[in-house]
Short mmCIF file of C-alpha atoms in Angstrom, two decimals:
data_model
loop_
_atom_site.label_atom_id
_atom_site.label_comp_id
_atom_site.label_asym_id
_atom_site.label_seq_id
_atom_site.Cartn_x
_atom_site.Cartn_y
_atom_site.Cartn_z
CA MET A 1 -22.57 -7.94 19.96
CA LYS A 2 -18.79 -8.33 20.64
CA GLU A 3 -16.88 -5.06 20.80
CA ILE A 4 -14.33 -4.67 18.07
CA ASN A 5 -11.54 -2.37 18.58
CA ILE A 6 -9.01 -1.26 15.96
CA LEU A 7 -5.37 -0.29 16.41
CA ILE A 8 -3.80 1.81 13.54
CA LEU A 9 0.02 1.85 13.80
CA SER A 10 1.74 4.72 12.10
CA ALA A 11 -1.29 6.77 11.49
CA GLY A 12 0.46 9.71 10.04
CA THR A 13 -1.59 12.02 7.92
CA ARG A 14 -4.07 9.07 7.16
CA ASP A 15 -6.88 10.91 9.04
CA LEU A 16 -9.62 9.49 6.41
CA VAL A 17 -8.87 5.92 7.16
CA VAL A 18 -9.25 6.58 10.85
CA ARG A 19 -12.56 8.22 10.31
CA ALA A 20 -13.75 5.44 8.09
CA PHE A 21 -13.19 2.94 10.98
CA ARG A 22 -14.71 5.45 13.47
CA LYS A 23 -17.91 5.63 11.45
CA GLU A 24 -18.05 1.93 10.70
CA LEU A 25 -17.49 1.04 14.48
CA ALA A 26 -19.89 3.64 15.81
CA GLY A 27 -21.36 1.98 18.89
CA ARG A 28 -19.72 -1.25 18.27
CA GLY A 29 -16.00 -0.54 19.18
CA ARG A 30 -13.22 2.11 19.36
CA VAL A 31 -10.26 3.15 16.98
CA VAL A 32 -6.91 3.75 18.67
CA ALA A 33 -4.01 5.27 16.52
CA THR A 34 -0.49 5.41 17.23
CA ASP A 35 2.60 7.42 15.88
CA CYS A 36 6.10 8.43 16.82
CA SER A 37 5.14 12.00 16.47
CA SER A 38 2.51 14.10 18.51
CA LEU A 39 2.24 16.15 15.30
CA ALA A 40 0.58 13.35 13.27
CA PRO A 41 -2.82 14.80 12.50
CA ALA A 42 -4.57 11.40 12.26
CA LEU A 43 -4.04 10.81 15.98
CA TYR A 44 -6.57 13.59 16.60
CA ASP A 45 -9.38 11.63 14.80
CA ALA A 46 -8.97 8.70 17.01
CA ASP A 47 -10.95 7.73 19.88
CA LYS A 48 -7.65 7.30 21.83
CA ALA A 49 -3.95 7.86 20.53
CA TYR A 50 -0.53 6.84 21.81
CA ILE A 51 3.02 8.15 21.07
CA VAL A 52 5.37 5.17 20.66
CA PRO A 53 8.93 4.82 19.85
CA ARG A 54 10.21 4.47 16.20
CA ILE A 55 9.71 1.00 14.60
CA THR A 56 13.30 0.51 14.70
CA GLU A 57 13.72 0.59 18.48
CA PRO A 58 14.06 -2.67 20.15
CA ASP A 59 11.12 -2.29 22.50
CA TYR A 60 8.92 -1.33 19.85
CA ILE A 61 6.74 -4.39 19.58
CA ASP A 62 6.56 -4.91 23.25
CA ILE A 63 5.12 -1.57 23.53
CA ILE A 64 2.51 -2.27 20.85
CA LEU A 65 1.49 -5.62 22.41
CA ASP A 66 1.06 -3.71 25.76
CA ILE A 67 -1.35 -1.29 24.14
CA CYS A 68 -3.24 -4.27 22.68
CA ARG A 69 -3.64 -5.82 25.83
CA LYS A 70 -4.67 -2.51 27.72
CA GLU A 71 -7.07 -1.47 24.92
CA GLN A 72 -8.42 -5.06 24.13
CA ILE A 73 -7.49 -4.58 20.51
CA THR A 74 -9.27 -7.11 18.04
CA GLY A 75 -7.26 -6.25 15.00
CA VAL A 76 -4.18 -4.31 14.28
CA PHE A 77 -2.43 -3.08 11.12
CA SER A 78 0.00 -0.52 9.77
CA LEU A 79 -0.13 2.17 7.25
CA ILE A 80 3.56 2.22 6.38
CA ASP A 81 5.53 -0.47 4.40
CA PRO A 82 8.70 -0.92 6.62
CA GLU A 83 6.19 -1.93 9.58
CA LEU A 84 4.21 -4.53 7.56
CA SER A 85 6.92 -7.27 7.93
CA LEU A 86 7.42 -6.74 11.60
CA ILE A 87 3.91 -7.09 12.22
CA ALA A 88 3.53 -10.30 10.02
CA ARG A 89 6.50 -11.64 11.74
CA GLU A 90 5.13 -11.21 15.29
CA ARG A 91 1.77 -12.55 14.14
CA LYS A 92 1.64 -15.31 16.97
CA ARG A 93 2.53 -12.83 19.70
CA PHE A 94 -0.38 -10.76 18.57
CA GLU A 95 -2.54 -13.75 18.61
CA GLU A 96 -1.55 -14.61 22.28
CA VAL A 97 -2.92 -11.26 23.40
CA GLY A 98 -6.25 -11.62 21.71
CA THR A 99 -5.30 -9.50 18.75
CA THR A 100 -5.37 -10.26 14.81
CA ALA A 101 -2.60 -9.15 12.66
CA VAL A 102 -4.31 -7.69 9.65
CA VAL A 103 -1.49 -8.19 7.23
CA SER A 104 -0.45 -10.60 4.43
CA PRO A 105 2.10 -13.41 5.05
CA TYR A 106 5.60 -12.54 6.35
CA ASP A 107 7.49 -13.79 3.13
CA LEU A 108 5.06 -12.03 0.91
CA THR A 109 5.39 -8.60 2.67
CA GLU A 110 9.33 -8.97 2.42
CA THR A 111 8.84 -9.64 -1.18
CA CYS A 112 6.66 -6.60 -1.79
CA LEU A 113 9.11 -4.33 0.23
CA ASP A 114 11.96 -5.48 -1.94
CA LYS A 115 11.14 -4.17 -5.53
CA TYR A 116 13.64 -6.29 -7.24
CA ALA A 117 12.36 -9.31 -5.47
CA MET A 118 8.92 -8.62 -6.54
CA TYR A 119 10.13 -8.06 -10.04
CA LYS A 120 11.56 -11.81 -10.01
CA LEU A 121 8.51 -13.14 -8.55
CA LEU A 122 6.37 -11.58 -11.40
CA THR A 123 8.66 -12.60 -14.12
CA GLU A 124 9.10 -16.21 -12.84
CA GLN A 125 5.31 -16.48 -12.68
CA GLY A 126 4.81 -15.06 -16.36
CA TYR A 127 3.32 -11.65 -15.29
CA ARG A 128 4.17 -8.73 -17.51
CA THR A 129 6.26 -6.17 -15.68
CA GLY A 130 8.99 -3.64 -16.68
CA LEU A 131 12.59 -4.84 -16.80
CA CYS A 132 14.62 -4.34 -13.77
CA PHE A 133 18.48 -4.41 -13.11
CA THR A 134 20.45 -4.23 -9.96
CA ASP A 135 23.71 -2.96 -11.55
CA VAL A 136 24.90 -0.77 -14.39
CA GLU A 137 26.83 -3.59 -16.21
CA SER A 138 23.73 -5.83 -16.79
CA PHE A 139 21.59 -2.89 -17.88
CA GLU A 140 24.19 -1.81 -20.30
CA ALA A 141 24.47 -5.33 -21.69
CA ALA A 142 20.66 -5.47 -22.02
CA ARG A 143 20.80 -2.02 -23.76
CA ALA A 144 23.35 -3.11 -26.36
CA ASP A 145 21.16 -6.03 -27.13
CA GLY A 146 18.19 -3.59 -27.86
CA LYS A 147 16.29 -4.83 -24.96
CA ILE A 148 15.90 -1.63 -23.22
CA GLY A 149 17.17 2.11 -23.69
CA TYR A 150 16.82 5.55 -21.97
CA PRO A 151 14.98 7.00 -20.16
CA VAL A 152 14.85 4.54 -17.08
CA PHE A 153 13.82 5.09 -13.59
CA VAL A 154 16.46 4.63 -10.85
CA LYS A 155 15.31 3.87 -7.41
CA PRO A 156 15.99 2.25 -4.21
CA GLN A 157 15.37 -1.59 -4.07
CA LYS A 158 13.57 -1.14 -0.61
CA GLY A 159 11.75 2.28 -0.32
CA SER A 160 8.35 3.91 -0.14
CA ALA A 161 6.59 7.19 -1.11
CA SER A 162 8.60 7.60 -4.17
CA ILE A 163 11.71 8.84 -2.21
CA ASN A 164 14.98 9.17 -4.14
CA ILE A 165 13.40 7.88 -7.35
CA ASN A 166 15.02 9.56 -10.45
CA LYS A 167 14.06 9.50 -14.10
CA VAL A 168 17.46 9.05 -15.91
CA GLU A 169 18.27 10.07 -19.43
CA ASP A 170 21.99 9.09 -19.97
CA GLY A 171 24.79 6.88 -18.71
CA THR A 172 26.77 9.46 -17.08
CA THR A 173 23.94 10.27 -14.62
CA LEU A 174 23.23 6.62 -14.30
CA ARG A 175 26.70 5.65 -12.97
CA THR A 176 27.00 8.71 -10.85
CA LEU A 177 23.80 7.64 -8.86
CA PHE A 178 25.12 4.10 -8.40
CA HIS A 179 28.47 5.56 -7.26
CA ASN A 180 26.86 7.84 -4.65
CA TYR A 181 24.28 5.61 -3.33
CA SER A 182 23.80 1.86 -2.53
CA ASP A 183 21.15 -0.74 -3.02
CA LEU A 184 19.66 1.03 -6.17
CA MET A 185 17.79 -0.61 -8.95
CA ILE A 186 17.08 0.48 -12.59
CA GLN A 187 13.52 -0.06 -13.88
CA GLU A 188 12.39 0.19 -17.33
CA TYR A 189 10.20 3.25 -18.07
CA MET A 190 6.95 2.33 -19.50
CA PRO A 191 5.21 4.90 -21.64
CA GLY A 192 1.46 4.72 -20.94
CA GLN A 193 -1.26 5.44 -18.34
CA GLU A 194 -0.74 4.57 -15.05
CA TYR A 195 -3.61 2.90 -12.86
CA GLY A 196 -3.92 1.98 -9.24
CA ALA A 197 -6.07 -0.66 -7.78
CA ASP A 198 -7.55 -1.01 -4.19
CA VAL A 199 -8.16 -4.68 -3.34
CA TYR A 200 -9.50 -6.48 -0.56
CA ILE A 201 -8.88 -10.21 -0.06
CA ASP A 202 -11.06 -11.81 2.74
CA MET A 203 -9.19 -12.75 5.80
CA ILE A 204 -11.30 -15.82 6.29
CA SER A 205 -11.88 -17.18 2.72
CA GLY A 206 -8.81 -15.98 1.03
CA LYS A 207 -11.04 -14.80 -1.86
CA CYS A 208 -10.47 -11.60 -3.64
CA VAL A 209 -13.80 -9.93 -2.84
CA SER A 210 -13.44 -6.27 -3.76
CA ILE A 211 -11.40 -4.35 -6.52
CA PHE A 212 -11.56 -0.51 -7.28
CA LEU A 213 -9.46 0.55 -10.21
CA LYS A 214 -8.49 4.14 -10.91
CA LYS A 215 -6.80 5.94 -13.59
CA LYS A 216 -4.11 8.18 -12.06
CA ILE A 217 -4.23 11.63 -13.26
CA LYS A 218 -1.64 13.47 -11.10
CA MET A 219 0.76 12.15 -8.39
CA ARG A 220 2.27 13.99 -5.63
CA ALA A 221 4.91 12.44 -3.02
CA GLY A 222 4.29 9.03 -4.45
CA GLU A 223 0.53 9.24 -3.72
CA THR A 224 -2.41 9.66 -6.10
CA ASP A 225 -3.50 13.24 -5.95
CA LYS A 226 -5.98 13.23 -8.87
CA SER A 227 -7.72 10.14 -10.34
CA VAL A 228 -10.83 8.87 -12.03
CA SER A 229 -12.81 5.47 -11.44
CA VAL A 230 -12.57 2.88 -14.01
CA ILE A 231 -14.47 -0.30 -14.60
CA ASP A 232 -12.61 -3.05 -16.69
CA ARG A 233 -13.49 -6.67 -16.19
CA ARG A 234 -10.64 -7.92 -17.96
CA ILE A 235 -7.96 -6.56 -15.58
CA PHE A 236 -10.44 -7.34 -12.45
CA ALA A 237 -10.00 -11.01 -13.32
CA ARG A 238 -6.17 -10.80 -13.79
CA ILE A 239 -6.01 -8.88 -10.51
CA ARG A 240 -8.19 -11.41 -8.61
CA GLU A 241 -6.09 -14.38 -9.90
CA PHE A 242 -2.76 -12.83 -9.05
CA ALA A 243 -3.93 -11.76 -5.49
CA GLU A 244 -5.45 -15.11 -4.64
CA LYS A 245 -2.49 -16.93 -6.13
CA GLN A 246 0.11 -15.20 -3.98
CA GLY A 247 -1.87 -15.63 -0.81
CA PHE A 248 -2.55 -11.97 0.15
CA ARG A 249 -4.87 -10.89 2.87
CA GLY A 250 -6.66 -7.85 3.82
CA MET A 251 -6.19 -4.70 1.95
CA ILE A 252 -3.53 -4.30 -0.64
CA ASP A 253 -2.68 -1.35 -3.12
CA MET A 254 -1.45 -2.21 -6.73
CA ASP A 255 0.10 -0.05 -9.30
CA LEU A 256 -0.26 -0.94 -12.99
CA PHE A 257 0.31 0.41 -16.36
CA CYS A 258 -1.57 -0.06 -19.56
CA LEU A 259 0.91 0.78 -22.52
CA ASP A 260 0.46 3.31 -25.45
CA GLY A 261 0.20 1.84 -28.84
CA PRO A 262 1.51 3.51 -32.04
CA ASN A 263 -1.16 6.10 -32.13
CA GLY A 264 -0.57 7.01 -28.70
CA ARG A 265 -3.64 5.39 -27.30
CA GLU A 266 -3.75 2.74 -24.71
CA ASP A 267 -3.22 -0.83 -26.47
CA GLY A 268 -4.78 -2.91 -23.83
CA THR A 269 -1.33 -4.37 -22.78
CA TRP A 270 -1.13 -4.18 -18.83
CA TYR A 271 1.85 -4.45 -16.93
CA LEU A 272 1.97 -4.85 -12.95
CA SER A 273 4.44 -2.63 -11.43
CA GLU A 274 4.29 -2.67 -7.51
CA VAL A 275 2.38 -4.10 -4.93
CA ASN A 276 1.83 -2.61 -1.29
CA PRO A 277 0.12 -4.82 1.10
CA ARG A 278 -1.74 -2.22 3.05
CA PHE A 279 -4.07 0.63 2.51
CA GLY A 280 -2.94 2.92 -0.55
CA GLY A 281 -2.77 6.60 -0.27
CA GLY A 282 -5.46 6.80 -2.90
CA TYR A 283 -7.87 4.70 -0.93
CA PRO A 284 -10.16 7.52 0.03
CA HIS A 285 -11.32 7.74 -3.59
CA ALA A 286 -12.50 4.16 -3.29
CA TYR A 287 -14.10 4.73 0.00
CA ALA A 288 -15.95 7.84 -1.31
CA SER A 289 -17.19 5.76 -4.21
CA GLY A 290 -18.69 3.30 -1.83
CA VAL A 291 -15.96 0.61 -1.54
CA ASN A 292 -15.93 0.21 2.24
CA PHE A 293 -12.86 -1.75 3.28
CA ALA A 294 -13.61 -0.83 6.85
CA LYS A 295 -16.56 -2.64 6.77
CA MET A 296 -15.04 -5.64 5.19
CA LEU A 297 -12.48 -5.90 7.77
CA VAL A 298 -14.83 -5.46 10.71
CA ASN A 299 -16.76 -8.25 9.16
CA ASN A 300 -13.86 -10.52 9.04
CA LEU A 301 -12.65 -9.76 12.56
CA SER A 302 -16.30 -10.57 13.81
CA GLY A 303 -15.86 -13.94 12.02
CA LYS A 304 -18.14 -13.02 8.97
CA GLU A 305 -16.91 -13.81 5.31
CA ASN A 306 -17.60 -11.02 2.91
CA GLU A 307 -19.49 -11.57 -0.37
CA GLU A 308 -17.77 -10.57 -3.57
CA GLN A 309 -18.47 -7.02 -4.73
CA ILE A 310 -15.68 -6.51 -7.44
CA GLY A 311 -16.34 -3.39 -9.37
CA ALA A 312 -19.37 -2.24 -7.31
CA TYR A 313 -19.12 1.27 -7.92
CA GLU A 314 -19.71 4.01 -10.55
CA GLU A 315 -17.20 4.72 -13.34
CA GLY A 316 -16.24 8.15 -14.10
CA ILE A 317 -16.12 9.30 -10.41
CA CYS A 318 -13.18 11.78 -9.97
CA MET A 319 -11.03 12.44 -6.73
CA MET A 320 -9.24 15.82 -6.14
CA LYS A 321 -7.20 15.86 -2.93
CA TYR A 322 -6.69 19.24 -1.38
CA ASN A 323 -4.84 20.61 1.78
CA ASP A 324 -6.50 20.72 5.08
CA VAL A 325 -4.94 21.49 8.75
CA CYS A 326 -5.23 20.05 12.16
CA ILE A 327 -4.91 22.75 14.87
CA ARG A 328 -4.12 22.06 18.46
CA ARG A 329 -2.77 24.02 21.41
CA GLU A 330 0.70 22.41 22.55
CA GLU A 331 -0.81 21.36 25.71
CA GLU A 332 -3.42 19.38 23.83
CA LEU A 333 -1.02 17.17 21.92
CA VAL A 334 -0.91 13.54 22.62
CA LYS A 335 2.01 12.76 24.98
#
């Protein structure tokens, strides 16, 4: 059997993703991880680790390609948003060294990174999503027409991990934020229950083969901290249609809302908020529930299509994240 070696870029604190691949590849291959900091704990769960420059450095991609050659990497993926387009853009260079870039097409990764571009894509294709504006004037005009009101969310057009997101209740605060910061956007506040979906689109067939839906109970630093698994065949069908139509590949993470009705209960109206074409921070919930994206990716890298297993998990499984620590002596840190 051909050895399958995985390279996980910008591993950071995603030790559970590293462990999932190590378990899946036991005896069949290795997991190599990189980060720009020797204090990234996920490095120490990998079979081998490298300290690399920041992704903005001009020689970054050359260094990653050298690692792929040296370690005979079969597939490479990143765990952070800003790196996805870089990997997608350099797909051919990875292929030249025998490595598959596990990422969606470049234009799609760019659209996902730019939240206003994603808003335009969704509205143009008729998907429900919250109203968005890139300037105060157009927002105020819509507010005057009764299309939107306070509160709203103000966030960077291109950002991740919920950094610099503010819930704004008045015009003074809104104008102050736009005066002090650039590249902001205004997003409609959607009262309702937030959900997350971990989705896998087969790298060979292009078919959506797995969906794990969770109701978000508590968030922390932009990631799901507590959640409970849910099965809803209606939203599964919509997610599948959306993912296949856009041309996503591999693992993606989706944020959705189910709006509240007049009685405060969910009224069944679903809105798509954001799409991250990578492992989501809440993926460990799916994995612990038996939704094994590591196995699916290894299958694809071995030339095998995955069979559909959408909703193949139990409903009512709760996830509760908690803090843990990684301890190493200074001389034991990856150099």
